[in-house]
Amino acid sequence: MLKKLTAFIISIILAVAIAIDGYLLFFKKADPRTVTTQANTNSQAVPASSSSVSSSSGSSTVPSSSGAYRDGSYTGSAVRIRWGRVRVRVLIKNGKIASVSTLEYPNTNPHDQRVSQIALPTYESESVQANSSKIQAVSGATETWQGFTKSLQNALNQSKG
Amino acid sequence: MSLYSKQIQNRTMLTVVFHEMTIPFTVQVIVAQPLTRANRLVLKQSSAIHDYMKHIDRVFSPFREDSELTAFNQGSLMFENTSQDFQTVYAISSWAEEKTNHLFSADYLGTQQYDPTGLVKGWAIEQAAKHFLFALLAEDDFIAANLIGGGDMQFATRPGSDWVWQLAIADPFDTKKIMAKLAMTSGAIASSGTVERGQHLINVAQHRAIGTQASDIISGSVISDSLAEADIWATAVTTTSISDHRWLKELDGSGMRISYGKIAERWQNNRIVDQKELIYA
């Protein structure tokens, strides 16, 4: 009987702790989508692997069952993009996305830095038809497949050089 | 899938065209000499890229009932249960919103419906180019490769080769013509604007459609080494006016913009190179 009561009390304490945790998380990130957080200022939310930052599976805390999503804080696995590694933390409150923050890991590997020469476009002295022997590709605002058959790129593709 | 072949100087350019998600894709590979083995490999990799784009559509299409994106927006798929691709794009879009000071947004019309359409194409082309196309450059006789999707491109040249891609930016007032050229070995170009689809971009940060006043941007092109980055920034710089340069200090690389009033500007290394009226456009 005493054992059962103890277990019951512990589960109540746990539930309260979880609720407080969720409340604090929400409060801390009450302003959605304006937070750029560095990894070190959020160390409590980042799993222990943050220094090595290899891809690890997402972790979640504070499960509850209201709304479309389960409330809680979901930390995605770290992904490598050109600027370094990025990990996303999504906070769900009342079944909706309350905030999204990215935890950035600066790029420390010099080999990941940009190495190519970025050219400056030069104006044509007048707007001209592309000479297919001198131009391979044309960048322009999104073209659809329907419009492609009439496009400059299609003409370049079909030309005999 | 058909393959075109033509001579450029003393090289051969192999071209494959296909479409997926209503976007036309062009695969370009420069080889030292015409070889049936090269044709076969380019067709094989083009087919792999086509399959990859079908996969991207299954994950990110806002129009498919069975996509991960739709399930996520309906609340039936938890973030923690989404795929690695989904989480990667989510991370990049949230990073991009902060970096562009919300000129770029993946929040569809402020409705909390996640819509990464503005970056998925550029990101997917970069992924596909690097995984399926640039791998060919390790082979003998393969000199350079370019993957173009709907006017955005990621290209590379084998180190030590003297090949240089000759590229152009379309004139938004007459897309049959070009208004600028550039020569580069490796990198990416993305263009954004209202020309081809005849529909307006929405500046989500301000909840308004992009206007067509003289100072509004009709077309913006960003040159970078990453197409994911170029695509995000092309969208971002197109949402501001020709006199607004708050974004400049955050944007590396180069690019150009043209306003409806035919004022063109170029920038490089975080500064404006020039701004002038295009009397001939």
PDB file of C-alpha atoms in Angstrom, chain B residues 16 26 35 50 60-61 82 92 97 106 114 143 156 170 176 186 192 200 215 219 232 257 267 269 277 281:
ATOM      1  CA  VAL B  16      19.605  15.897 -71.563  1.00  0.00           C
ATOM      2  CA  THR B  26      18.539  20.602 -68.409  1.00  0.00           C
ATOM      3  CA  LEU B  35      32.073   8.477 -76.736  1.00  0.00           C
ATOM      4  CA  HIS B  50      14.894  12.598 -62.424  1.00  0.00           C
ATOM      5  CA  PHE B  60       7.710  18.514 -50.290  1.00  0.00           C
ATOM      6  CA  SER B  61       4.784  18.957 -52.662  1.00  0.00           C
ATOM      7  CA  THR B  82       9.810  13.624 -40.421  1.00  0.00           C
ATOM      8  CA  ILE B  92      17.777  25.781 -43.725  1.00  0.00           C
ATOM      9  CA  GLU B  97      14.477  33.597 -42.277  1.00  0.00           C
ATOM     10  CA  ALA B 106       8.678  29.788 -45.417  1.00  0.00           C
ATOM     11  CA  TYR B 114       4.901  25.637 -43.591  1.00  0.00           C
ATOM     12  CA  ILE B 143      35.441  18.060 -67.949  1.00  0.00           C
ATOM     13  CA  ALA B 156      31.263  22.694 -61.714  1.00  0.00           C
ATOM     14  CA  ALA B 170      17.792  36.774 -69.173  1.00  0.00           C
ATOM     15  CA  LYS B 176      14.148  35.915 -75.622  1.00  0.00           C
ATOM     16  CA  SER B 186      32.099  26.507 -60.566  1.00  0.00           C
ATOM     17  CA  SER B 192      13.741  35.306 -59.006  1.00  0.00           C
ATOM     18  CA  HIS B 200       3.151  37.914 -57.886  1.00  0.00           C
ATOM     19  CA  SER B 215      11.119  51.112 -57.854  1.00  0.00           C
ATOM     20  CA  SER B 219      14.050  40.381 -61.568  1.00  0.00           C
ATOM     21  CA  ILE B 232      16.965  32.014 -50.898  1.00  0.00           C
ATOM     22  CA  ARG B 257      18.673  43.369 -59.928  1.00  0.00           C
ATOM     23  CA  TRP B 267      26.781  44.150 -56.403  1.00  0.00           C
ATOM     24  CA  ASN B 269      31.479  41.452 -51.980  1.00  0.00           C
ATOM     25  CA  GLU B 277      19.215  52.986 -66.301  1.00  0.00           C
ATOM     26  CA  ALA B 281      15.809  47.067 -72.120  1.00  0.00           C
TER      27      ALA B 281
END
